[in-house]
mmCIF file of C-alpha atoms and ligand atoms in Angstrom:
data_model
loop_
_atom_site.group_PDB
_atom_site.id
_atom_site.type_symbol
_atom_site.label_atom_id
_atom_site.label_comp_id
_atom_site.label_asym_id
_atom_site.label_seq_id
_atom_site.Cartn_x
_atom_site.Cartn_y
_atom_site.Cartn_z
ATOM 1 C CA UNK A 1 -25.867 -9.420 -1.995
ATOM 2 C CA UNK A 2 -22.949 -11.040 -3.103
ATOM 3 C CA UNK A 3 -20.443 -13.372 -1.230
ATOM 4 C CA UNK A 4 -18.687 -12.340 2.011
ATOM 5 C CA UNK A 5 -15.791 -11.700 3.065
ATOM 6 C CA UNK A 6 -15.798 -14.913 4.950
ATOM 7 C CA UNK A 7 -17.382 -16.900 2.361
ATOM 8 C CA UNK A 8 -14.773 -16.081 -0.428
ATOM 9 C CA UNK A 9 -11.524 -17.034 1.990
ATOM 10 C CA UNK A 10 -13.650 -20.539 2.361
ATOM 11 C CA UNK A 11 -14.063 -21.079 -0.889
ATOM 12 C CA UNK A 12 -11.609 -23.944 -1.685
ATOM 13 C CA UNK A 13 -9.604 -22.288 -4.778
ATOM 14 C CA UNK A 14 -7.636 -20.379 -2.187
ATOM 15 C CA UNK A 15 -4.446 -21.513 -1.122
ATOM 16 C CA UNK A 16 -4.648 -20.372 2.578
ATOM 17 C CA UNK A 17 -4.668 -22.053 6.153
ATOM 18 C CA UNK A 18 -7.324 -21.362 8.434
ATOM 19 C CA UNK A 19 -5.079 -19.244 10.707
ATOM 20 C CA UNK A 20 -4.151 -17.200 7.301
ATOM 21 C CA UNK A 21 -8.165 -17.177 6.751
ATOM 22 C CA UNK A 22 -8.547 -16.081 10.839
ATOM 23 C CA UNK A 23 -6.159 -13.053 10.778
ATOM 24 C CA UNK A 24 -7.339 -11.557 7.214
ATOM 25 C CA UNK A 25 -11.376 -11.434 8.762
ATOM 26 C CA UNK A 26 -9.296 -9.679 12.351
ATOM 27 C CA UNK A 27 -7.695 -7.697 10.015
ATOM 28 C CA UNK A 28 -10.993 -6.673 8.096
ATOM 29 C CA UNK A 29 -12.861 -5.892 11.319
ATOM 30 C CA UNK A 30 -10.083 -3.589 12.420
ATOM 31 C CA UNK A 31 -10.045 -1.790 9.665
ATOM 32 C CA UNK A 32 -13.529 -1.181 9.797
ATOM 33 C CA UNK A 33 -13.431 -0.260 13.258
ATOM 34 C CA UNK A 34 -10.461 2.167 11.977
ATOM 35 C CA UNK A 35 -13.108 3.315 9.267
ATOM 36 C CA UNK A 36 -15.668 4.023 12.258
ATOM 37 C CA UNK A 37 -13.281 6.242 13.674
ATOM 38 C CA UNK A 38 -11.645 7.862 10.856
ATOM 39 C CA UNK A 39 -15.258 8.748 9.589
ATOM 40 C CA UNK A 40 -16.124 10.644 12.742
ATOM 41 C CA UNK A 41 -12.861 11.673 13.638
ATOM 42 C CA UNK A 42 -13.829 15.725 13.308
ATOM 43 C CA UNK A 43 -16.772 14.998 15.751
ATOM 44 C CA UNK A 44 -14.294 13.339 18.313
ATOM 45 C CA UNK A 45 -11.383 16.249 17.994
ATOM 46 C CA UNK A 46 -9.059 13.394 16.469
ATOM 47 C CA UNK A 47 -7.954 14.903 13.830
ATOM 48 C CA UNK A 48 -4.405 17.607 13.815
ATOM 49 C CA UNK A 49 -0.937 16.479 14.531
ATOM 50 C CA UNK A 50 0.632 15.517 17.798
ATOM 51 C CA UNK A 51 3.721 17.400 18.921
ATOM 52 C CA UNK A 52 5.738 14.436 18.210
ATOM 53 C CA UNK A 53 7.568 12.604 15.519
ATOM 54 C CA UNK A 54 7.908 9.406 14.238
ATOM 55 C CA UNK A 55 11.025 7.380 13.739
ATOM 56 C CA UNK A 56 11.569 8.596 10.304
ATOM 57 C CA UNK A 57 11.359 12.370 11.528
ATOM 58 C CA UNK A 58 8.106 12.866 10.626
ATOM 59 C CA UNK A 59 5.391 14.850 12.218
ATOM 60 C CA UNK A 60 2.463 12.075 13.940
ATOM 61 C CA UNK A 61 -0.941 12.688 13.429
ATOM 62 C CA UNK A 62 -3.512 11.630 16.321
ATOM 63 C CA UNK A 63 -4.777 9.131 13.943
ATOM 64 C CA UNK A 64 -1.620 7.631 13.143
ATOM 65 C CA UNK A 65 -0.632 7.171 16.978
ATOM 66 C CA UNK A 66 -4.409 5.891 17.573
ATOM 67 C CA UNK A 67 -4.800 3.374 14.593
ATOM 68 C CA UNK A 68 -1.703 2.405 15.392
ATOM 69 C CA UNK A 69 -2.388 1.593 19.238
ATOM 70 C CA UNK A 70 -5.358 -0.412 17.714
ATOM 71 C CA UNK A 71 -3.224 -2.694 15.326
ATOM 72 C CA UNK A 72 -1.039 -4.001 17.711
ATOM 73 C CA UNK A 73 -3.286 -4.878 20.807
ATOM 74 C CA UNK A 74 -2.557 -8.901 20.836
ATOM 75 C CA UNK A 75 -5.841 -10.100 21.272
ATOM 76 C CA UNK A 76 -6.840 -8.717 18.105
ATOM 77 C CA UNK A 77 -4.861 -11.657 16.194
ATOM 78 C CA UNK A 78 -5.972 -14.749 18.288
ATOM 79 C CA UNK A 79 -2.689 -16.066 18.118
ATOM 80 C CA UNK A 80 -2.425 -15.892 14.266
ATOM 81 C CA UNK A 81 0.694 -13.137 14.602
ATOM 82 C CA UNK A 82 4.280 -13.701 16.013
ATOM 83 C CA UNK A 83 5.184 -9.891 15.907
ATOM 84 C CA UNK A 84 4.575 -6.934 14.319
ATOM 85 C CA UNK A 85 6.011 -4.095 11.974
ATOM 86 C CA UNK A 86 4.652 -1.165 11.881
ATOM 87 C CA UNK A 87 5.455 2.156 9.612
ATOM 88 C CA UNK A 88 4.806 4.135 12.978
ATOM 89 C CA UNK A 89 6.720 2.364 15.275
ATOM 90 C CA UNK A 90 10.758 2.324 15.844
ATOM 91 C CA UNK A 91 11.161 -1.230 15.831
ATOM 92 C CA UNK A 92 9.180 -4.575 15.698
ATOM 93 C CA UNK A 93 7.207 -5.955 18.662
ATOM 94 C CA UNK A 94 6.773 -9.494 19.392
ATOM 95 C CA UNK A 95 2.723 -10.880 19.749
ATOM 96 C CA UNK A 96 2.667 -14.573 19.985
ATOM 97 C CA UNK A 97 5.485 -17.048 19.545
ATOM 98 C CA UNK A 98 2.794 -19.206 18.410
ATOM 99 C CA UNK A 99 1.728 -17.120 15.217
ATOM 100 C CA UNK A 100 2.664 -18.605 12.376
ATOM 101 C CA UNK A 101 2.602 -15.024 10.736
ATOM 102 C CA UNK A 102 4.764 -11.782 10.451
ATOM 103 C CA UNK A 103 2.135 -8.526 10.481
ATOM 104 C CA UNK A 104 3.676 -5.320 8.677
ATOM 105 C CA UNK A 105 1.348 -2.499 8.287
ATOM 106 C CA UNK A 106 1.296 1.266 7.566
ATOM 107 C CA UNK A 107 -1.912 1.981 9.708
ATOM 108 C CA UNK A 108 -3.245 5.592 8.050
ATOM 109 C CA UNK A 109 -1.084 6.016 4.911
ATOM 110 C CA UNK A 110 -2.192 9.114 3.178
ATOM 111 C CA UNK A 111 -2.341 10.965 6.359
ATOM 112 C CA UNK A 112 -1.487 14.892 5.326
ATOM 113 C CA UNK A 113 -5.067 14.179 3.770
ATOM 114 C CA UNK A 114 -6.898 13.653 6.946
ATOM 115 C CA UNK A 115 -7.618 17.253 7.786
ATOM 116 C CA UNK A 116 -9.119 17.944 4.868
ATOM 117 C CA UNK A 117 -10.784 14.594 4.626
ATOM 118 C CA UNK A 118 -9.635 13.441 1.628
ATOM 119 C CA UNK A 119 -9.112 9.350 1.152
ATOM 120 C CA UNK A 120 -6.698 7.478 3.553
ATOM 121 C CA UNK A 121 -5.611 3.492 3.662
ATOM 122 C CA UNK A 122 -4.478 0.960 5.762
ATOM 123 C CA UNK A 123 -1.866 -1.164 3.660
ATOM 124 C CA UNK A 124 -0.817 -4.403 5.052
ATOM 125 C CA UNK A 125 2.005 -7.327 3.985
ATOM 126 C CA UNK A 126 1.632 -10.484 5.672
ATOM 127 C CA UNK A 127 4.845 -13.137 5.954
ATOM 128 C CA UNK A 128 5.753 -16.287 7.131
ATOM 129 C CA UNK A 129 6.922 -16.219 10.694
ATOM 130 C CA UNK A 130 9.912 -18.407 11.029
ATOM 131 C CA UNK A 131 9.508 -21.509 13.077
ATOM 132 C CA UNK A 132 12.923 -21.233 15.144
ATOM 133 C CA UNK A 133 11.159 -20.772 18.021
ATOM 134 C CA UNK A 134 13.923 -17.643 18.748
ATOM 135 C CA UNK A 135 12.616 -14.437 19.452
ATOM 136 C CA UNK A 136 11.989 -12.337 16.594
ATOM 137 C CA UNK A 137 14.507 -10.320 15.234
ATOM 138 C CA UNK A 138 14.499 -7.569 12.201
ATOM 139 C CA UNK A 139 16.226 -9.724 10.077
ATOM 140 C CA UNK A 140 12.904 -12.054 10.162
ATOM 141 C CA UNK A 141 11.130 -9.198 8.415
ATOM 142 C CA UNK A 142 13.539 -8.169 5.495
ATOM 143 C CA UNK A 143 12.368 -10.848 3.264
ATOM 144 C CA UNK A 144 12.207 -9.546 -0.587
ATOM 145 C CA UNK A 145 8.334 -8.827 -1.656
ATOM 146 C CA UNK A 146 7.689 -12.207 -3.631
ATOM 147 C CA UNK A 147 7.981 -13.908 -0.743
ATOM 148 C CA UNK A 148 4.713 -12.059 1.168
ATOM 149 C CA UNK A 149 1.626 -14.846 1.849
ATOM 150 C CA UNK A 150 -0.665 -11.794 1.210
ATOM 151 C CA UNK A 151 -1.288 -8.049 0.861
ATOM 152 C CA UNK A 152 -3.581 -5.859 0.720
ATOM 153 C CA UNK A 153 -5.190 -2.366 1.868
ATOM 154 C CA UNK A 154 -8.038 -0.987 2.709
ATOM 155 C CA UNK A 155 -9.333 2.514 1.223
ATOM 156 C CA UNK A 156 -11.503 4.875 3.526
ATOM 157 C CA UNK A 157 -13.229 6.412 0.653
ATOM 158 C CA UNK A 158 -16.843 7.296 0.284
ATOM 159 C CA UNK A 159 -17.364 3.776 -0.107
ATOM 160 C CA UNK A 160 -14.355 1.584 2.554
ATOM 161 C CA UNK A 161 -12.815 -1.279 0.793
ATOM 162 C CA UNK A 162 -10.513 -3.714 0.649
ATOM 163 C CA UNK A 163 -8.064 -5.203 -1.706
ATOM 164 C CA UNK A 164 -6.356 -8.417 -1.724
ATOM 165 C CA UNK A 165 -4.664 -10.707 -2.500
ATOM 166 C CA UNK A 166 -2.740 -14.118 -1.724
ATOM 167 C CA UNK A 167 -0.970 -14.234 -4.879
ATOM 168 C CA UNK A 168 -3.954 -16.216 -6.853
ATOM 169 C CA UNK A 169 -5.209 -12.886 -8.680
ATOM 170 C CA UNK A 170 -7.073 -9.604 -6.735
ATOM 171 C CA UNK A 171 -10.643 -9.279 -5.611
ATOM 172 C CA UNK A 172 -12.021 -5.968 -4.285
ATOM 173 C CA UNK A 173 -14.555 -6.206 -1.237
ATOM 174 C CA UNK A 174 -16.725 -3.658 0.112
ATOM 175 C CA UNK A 175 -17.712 -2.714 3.692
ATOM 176 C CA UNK A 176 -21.342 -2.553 4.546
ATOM 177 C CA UNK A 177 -21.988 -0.565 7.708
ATOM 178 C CA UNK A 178 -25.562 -1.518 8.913
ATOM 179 C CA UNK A 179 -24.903 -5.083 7.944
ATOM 180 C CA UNK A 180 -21.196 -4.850 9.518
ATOM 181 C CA UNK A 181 -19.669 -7.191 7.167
ATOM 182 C CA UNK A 182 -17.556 -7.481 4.255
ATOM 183 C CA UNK A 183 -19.132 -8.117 0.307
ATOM 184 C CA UNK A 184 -17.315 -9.007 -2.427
ATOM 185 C CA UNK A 185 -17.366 -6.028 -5.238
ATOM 186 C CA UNK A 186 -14.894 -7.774 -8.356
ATOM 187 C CA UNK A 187 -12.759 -10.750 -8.659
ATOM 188 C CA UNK A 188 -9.380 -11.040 -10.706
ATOM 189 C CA UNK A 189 -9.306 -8.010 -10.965
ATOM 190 C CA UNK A 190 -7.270 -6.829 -14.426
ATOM 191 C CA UNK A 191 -5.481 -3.202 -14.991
ATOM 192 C CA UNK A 192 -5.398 -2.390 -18.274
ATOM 193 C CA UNK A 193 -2.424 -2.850 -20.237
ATOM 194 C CA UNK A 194 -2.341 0.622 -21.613
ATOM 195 C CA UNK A 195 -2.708 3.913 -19.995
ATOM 196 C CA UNK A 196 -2.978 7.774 -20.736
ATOM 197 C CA UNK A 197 -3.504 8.850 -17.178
ATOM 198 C CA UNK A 198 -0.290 9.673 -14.693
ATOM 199 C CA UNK A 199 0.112 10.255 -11.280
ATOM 200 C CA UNK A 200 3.435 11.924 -9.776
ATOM 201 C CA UNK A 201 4.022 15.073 -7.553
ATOM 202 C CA UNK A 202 5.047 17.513 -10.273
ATOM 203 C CA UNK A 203 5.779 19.994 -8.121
ATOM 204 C CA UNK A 204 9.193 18.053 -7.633
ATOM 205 C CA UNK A 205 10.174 18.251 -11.629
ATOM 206 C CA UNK A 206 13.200 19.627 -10.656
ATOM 207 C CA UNK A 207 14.858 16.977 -8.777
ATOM 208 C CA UNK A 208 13.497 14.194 -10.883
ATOM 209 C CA UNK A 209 16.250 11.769 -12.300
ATOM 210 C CA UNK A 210 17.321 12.232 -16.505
ATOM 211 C CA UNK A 211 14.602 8.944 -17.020
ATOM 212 C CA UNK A 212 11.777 10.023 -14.884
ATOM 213 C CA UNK A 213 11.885 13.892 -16.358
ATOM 214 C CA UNK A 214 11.785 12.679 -19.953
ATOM 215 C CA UNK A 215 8.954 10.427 -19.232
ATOM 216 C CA UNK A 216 6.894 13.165 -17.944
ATOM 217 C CA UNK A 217 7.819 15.360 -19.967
ATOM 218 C CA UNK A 218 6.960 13.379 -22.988
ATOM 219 C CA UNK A 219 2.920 12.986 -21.129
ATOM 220 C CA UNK A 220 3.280 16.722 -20.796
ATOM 221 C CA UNK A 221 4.499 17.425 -24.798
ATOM 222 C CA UNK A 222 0.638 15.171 -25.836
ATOM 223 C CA UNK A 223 -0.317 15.037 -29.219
ATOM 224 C CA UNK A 224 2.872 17.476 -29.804
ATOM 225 C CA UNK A 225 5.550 15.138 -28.499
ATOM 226 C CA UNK A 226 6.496 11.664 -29.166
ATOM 227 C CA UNK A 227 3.918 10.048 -27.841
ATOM 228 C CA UNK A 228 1.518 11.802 -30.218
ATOM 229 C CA UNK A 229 -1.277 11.683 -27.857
ATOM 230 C CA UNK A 230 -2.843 13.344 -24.702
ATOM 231 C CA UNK A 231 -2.415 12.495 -21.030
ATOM 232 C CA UNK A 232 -4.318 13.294 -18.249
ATOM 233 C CA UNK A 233 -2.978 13.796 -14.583
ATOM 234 C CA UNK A 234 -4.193 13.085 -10.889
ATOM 235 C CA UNK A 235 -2.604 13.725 -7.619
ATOM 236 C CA UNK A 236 -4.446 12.679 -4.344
ATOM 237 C CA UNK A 237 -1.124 12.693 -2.362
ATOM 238 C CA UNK A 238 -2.802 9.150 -0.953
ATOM 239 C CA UNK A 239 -1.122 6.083 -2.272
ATOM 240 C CA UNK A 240 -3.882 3.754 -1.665
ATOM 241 C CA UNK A 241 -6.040 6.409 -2.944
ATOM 242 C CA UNK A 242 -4.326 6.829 -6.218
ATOM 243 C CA UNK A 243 -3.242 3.207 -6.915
ATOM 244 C CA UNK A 244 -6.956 2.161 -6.447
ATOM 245 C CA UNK A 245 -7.537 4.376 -9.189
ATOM 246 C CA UNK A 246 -4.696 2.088 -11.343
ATOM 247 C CA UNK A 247 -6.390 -0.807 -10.210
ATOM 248 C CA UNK A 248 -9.643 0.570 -10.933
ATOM 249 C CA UNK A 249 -9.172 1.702 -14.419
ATOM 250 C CA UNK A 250 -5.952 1.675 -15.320
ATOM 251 C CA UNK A 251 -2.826 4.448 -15.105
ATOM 252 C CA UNK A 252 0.944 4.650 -13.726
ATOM 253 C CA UNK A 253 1.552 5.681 -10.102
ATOM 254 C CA UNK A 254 4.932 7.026 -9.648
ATOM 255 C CA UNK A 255 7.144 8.402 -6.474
ATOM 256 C CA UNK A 256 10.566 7.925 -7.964
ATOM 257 C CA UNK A 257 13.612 8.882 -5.928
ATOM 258 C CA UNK A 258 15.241 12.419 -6.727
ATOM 259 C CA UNK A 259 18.101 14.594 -5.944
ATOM 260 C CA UNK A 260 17.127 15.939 -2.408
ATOM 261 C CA UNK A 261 18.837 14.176 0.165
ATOM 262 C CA UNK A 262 15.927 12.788 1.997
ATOM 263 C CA UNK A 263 14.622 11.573 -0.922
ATOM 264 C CA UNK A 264 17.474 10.032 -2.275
ATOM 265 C CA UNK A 265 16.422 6.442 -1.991
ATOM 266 C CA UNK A 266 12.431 7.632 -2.921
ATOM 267 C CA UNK A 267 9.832 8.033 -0.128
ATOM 268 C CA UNK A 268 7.707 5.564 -0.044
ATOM 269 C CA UNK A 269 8.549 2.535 2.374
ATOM 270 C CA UNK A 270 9.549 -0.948 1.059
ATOM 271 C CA UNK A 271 8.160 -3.018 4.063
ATOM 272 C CA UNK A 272 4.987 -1.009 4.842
ATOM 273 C CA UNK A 273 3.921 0.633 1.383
ATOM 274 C CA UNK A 274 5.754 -0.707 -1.901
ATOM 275 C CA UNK A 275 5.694 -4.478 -0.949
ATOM 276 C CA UNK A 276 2.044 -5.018 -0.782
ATOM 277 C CA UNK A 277 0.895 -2.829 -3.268
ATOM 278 C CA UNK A 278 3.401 -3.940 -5.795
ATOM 279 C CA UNK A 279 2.085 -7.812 -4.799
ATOM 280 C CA UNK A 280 -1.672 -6.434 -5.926
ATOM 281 C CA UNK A 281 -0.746 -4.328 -8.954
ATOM 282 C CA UNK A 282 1.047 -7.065 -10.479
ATOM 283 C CA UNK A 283 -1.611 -10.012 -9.665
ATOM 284 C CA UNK A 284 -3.918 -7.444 -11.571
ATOM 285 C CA UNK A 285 -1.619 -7.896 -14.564
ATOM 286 C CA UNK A 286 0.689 -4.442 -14.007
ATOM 287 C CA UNK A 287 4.230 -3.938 -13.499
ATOM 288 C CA UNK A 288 5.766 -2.289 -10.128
ATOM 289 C CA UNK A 289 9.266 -1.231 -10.761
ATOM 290 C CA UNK A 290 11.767 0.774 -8.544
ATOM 291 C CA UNK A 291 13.289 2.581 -11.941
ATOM 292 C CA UNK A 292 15.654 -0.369 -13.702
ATOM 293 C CA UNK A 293 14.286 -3.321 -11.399
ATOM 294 C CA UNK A 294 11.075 -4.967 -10.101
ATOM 295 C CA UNK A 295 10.544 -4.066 -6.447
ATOM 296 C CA UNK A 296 9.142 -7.380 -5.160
ATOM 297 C CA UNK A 297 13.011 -8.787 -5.960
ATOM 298 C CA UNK A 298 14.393 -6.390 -3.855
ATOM 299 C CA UNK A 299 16.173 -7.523 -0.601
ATOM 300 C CA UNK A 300 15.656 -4.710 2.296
ATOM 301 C CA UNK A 301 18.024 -3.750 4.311
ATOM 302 C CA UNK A 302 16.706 -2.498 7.261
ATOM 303 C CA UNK A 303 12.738 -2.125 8.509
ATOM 304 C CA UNK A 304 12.613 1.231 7.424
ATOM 305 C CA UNK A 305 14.079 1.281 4.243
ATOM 306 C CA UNK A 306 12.706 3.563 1.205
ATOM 307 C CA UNK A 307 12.269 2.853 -2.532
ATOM 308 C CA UNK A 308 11.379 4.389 -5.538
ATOM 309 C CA UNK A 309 8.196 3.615 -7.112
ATOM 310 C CA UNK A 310 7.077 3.023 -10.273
ATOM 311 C CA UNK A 311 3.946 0.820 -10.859
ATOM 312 C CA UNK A 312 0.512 -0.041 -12.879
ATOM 313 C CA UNK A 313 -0.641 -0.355 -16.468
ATOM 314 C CA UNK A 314 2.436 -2.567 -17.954
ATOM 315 C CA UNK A 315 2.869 -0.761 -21.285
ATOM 316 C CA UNK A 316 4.087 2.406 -19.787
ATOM 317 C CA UNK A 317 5.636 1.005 -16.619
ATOM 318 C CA UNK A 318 7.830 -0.783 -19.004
ATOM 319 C CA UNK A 319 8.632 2.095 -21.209
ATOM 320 C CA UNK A 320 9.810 3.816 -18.083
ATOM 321 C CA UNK A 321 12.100 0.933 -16.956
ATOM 322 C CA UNK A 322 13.450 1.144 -20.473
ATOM 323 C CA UNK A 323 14.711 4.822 -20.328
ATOM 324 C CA UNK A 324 15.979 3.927 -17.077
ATOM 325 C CA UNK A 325 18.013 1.003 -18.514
ATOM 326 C CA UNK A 326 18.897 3.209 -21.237
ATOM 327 C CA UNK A 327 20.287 5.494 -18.988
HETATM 328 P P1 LIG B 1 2.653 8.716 4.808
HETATM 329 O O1 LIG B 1 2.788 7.230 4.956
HETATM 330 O O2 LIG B 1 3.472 9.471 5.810
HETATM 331 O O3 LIG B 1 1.249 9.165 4.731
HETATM 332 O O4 LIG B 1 3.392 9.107 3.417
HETATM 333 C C1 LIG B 1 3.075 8.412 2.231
HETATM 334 C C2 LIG B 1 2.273 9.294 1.303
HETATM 335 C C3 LIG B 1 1.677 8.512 0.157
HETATM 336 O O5 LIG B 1 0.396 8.060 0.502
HETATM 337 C C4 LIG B 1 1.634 9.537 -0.951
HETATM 338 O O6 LIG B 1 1.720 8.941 -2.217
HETATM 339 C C5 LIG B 1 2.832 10.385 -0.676
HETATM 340 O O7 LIG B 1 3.130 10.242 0.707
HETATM 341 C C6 LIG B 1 2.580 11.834 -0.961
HETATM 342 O O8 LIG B 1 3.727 12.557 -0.769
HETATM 343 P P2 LIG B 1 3.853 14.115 -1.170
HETATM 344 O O9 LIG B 1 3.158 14.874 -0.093
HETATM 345 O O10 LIG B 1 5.338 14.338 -1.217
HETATM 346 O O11 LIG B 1 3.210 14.307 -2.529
HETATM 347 MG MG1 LIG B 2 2.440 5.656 4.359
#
């Protein structure tokens, strides 16, 4: 076998401190602790909904309250993590005033695909804590996206891995269960530039924006259209499912904002979803755009915030952006 886990973040290329090093391997052995229990989760009556929502009005899972439960126990971090964000909680909890890091996490994204097992993530942003030695405050965690240490997620798949990266380029690692540790798959990791393969809910064609609905629409025309040439289209309703496939072989991902009111500043989460994965997708050479502008330079304004999201092969992430500008 290839190189851990643990022997990759030692290697001395990479830019990280040893507590950085410490909380990525507690964050690996979570998540395949998480993977444990996602992958049984029929046999243990975890899976269905809760009679409870989430702060964002949406309906909990028992896996989202569970995995969630499990990412914030404090031991976990060994004093790596001052406090935590989390997509399932209202507000941020405080871990350590020691930790030099800020934890934000979506623990089961993907999660309408849990009862019919199809592929879930955990996607995770990690920032400087600041050193004031004041207790944490929300304003510590709305930090624009460029300014994240590192990101990744982890896909429960048929194979669990994880994606990262500390802004020096991606490498994909996969989980070995009877070995319980981490191998490394690929390194620098590279999307291709061009695409013919989409990804969007096109069930909601009818609220997209002018930009967005021309784009499609041109995929949809093929060889008959402007574009003079076929596209293909996939839909796992799992983010980290379906931008794995961009990072695996190339493709644009899109959930763009739209004309119904709770979707009028997109879906997707800033903090929890569209910072780290727009970190990875452009260290693999893509583009991650919320429509007109890149989404690591935006500024949130609250812990919950939404964006639109755009993101993957460059060519056609760019083309979007320029109908947008257009516009
Ligand atoms: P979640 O964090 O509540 O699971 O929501 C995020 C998910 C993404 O993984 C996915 O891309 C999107 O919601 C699917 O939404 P839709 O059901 O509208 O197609
Ligand atoms: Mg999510």
């Amino acid at each position: 076998m290839t190189q851990t886990l643990s022997q990759y973040l030692d290697a001395a290329k990479l830019p990280i401190s040893p507590e950085l090093n410490r909380l990525i391997l507690a964050m690996a052995a979570s998540c395949a602790e998480l993977s444990d229990i996602i992958g049984t989760s029929s046999l243990n009556n975890l899976q269905g909904a809760l009679d409870q929502e989430n702060v964002q009005g949406e309906v909990q899972k028992k896996l989202d309250v569970l995995s969630n439960e499990l990412f914030i126990q404090p031991e976990r971090w060994h004093g790596t993590v001052a406090g935590i964000a989390s997509e399932e909680m209202d507000t941020l909890i405080q871990v350590d005033a020691k930790g030099d890091y800020l934890l934000i996490f979506d623990p089961v994204d993907g999660s309408s695909n849990l009862d019919v097992n199809g592929t879930v993530g955990t996607i995770f942003s990690i920032l400087d804590a600041p050193k004031t030695g004041a207790d944490l405050t929300e304003a510590d965690f709305l930090r624009p996206g460029s300014e994240q240490v590192a990101g990744g997620y982890v896909l429960y798949g048929p194979e669990t891995q994880l994606v990262l990266t500390f802004g020096q380029g991606v490498a994909i690692f996969g989980y070995h269960r009877h070995k319980n540790d981490w191998f490394l798959i690929r390194d620098q990791v590279q999307i291709p530039v061009s695409t013919r393969e989409f990804a969007i809910n096109a069930s909601n064609h009818r609220h997209w924006h002018p930009p967005v609905r021309r784009y499609i629409d041109e995929c949809l025309a093929g060889k008959d259209g402007v574009r003079g040439t076929d596209f293909n289209m996939r839909w796992l309703a799992s983010m980290v499912g379906d931008v794995h496939r961009v990072i695996s072989r190339g493709g644009i991902f899109m959930y763009p904002s739209d004309t119904r009111p709770n979707v009028s500043n997109g879906k997707l989460r800033v903090l929890y979803e569209a910072n780290p994965i727009a970190f990875l997708i452009e260290q693999a050479g893509g583009a991650a755009i919320n429509g007109p502008d890149r989404i690591l330079d935006q500024m949130p304004g609250k812990l919950h915030q939404r964006t639109s999201v755009i993101l993957g092969s460059r060519e056609e992430v760019e083309r979007v952006q320029s109908y947008f500008r257009e516009a």
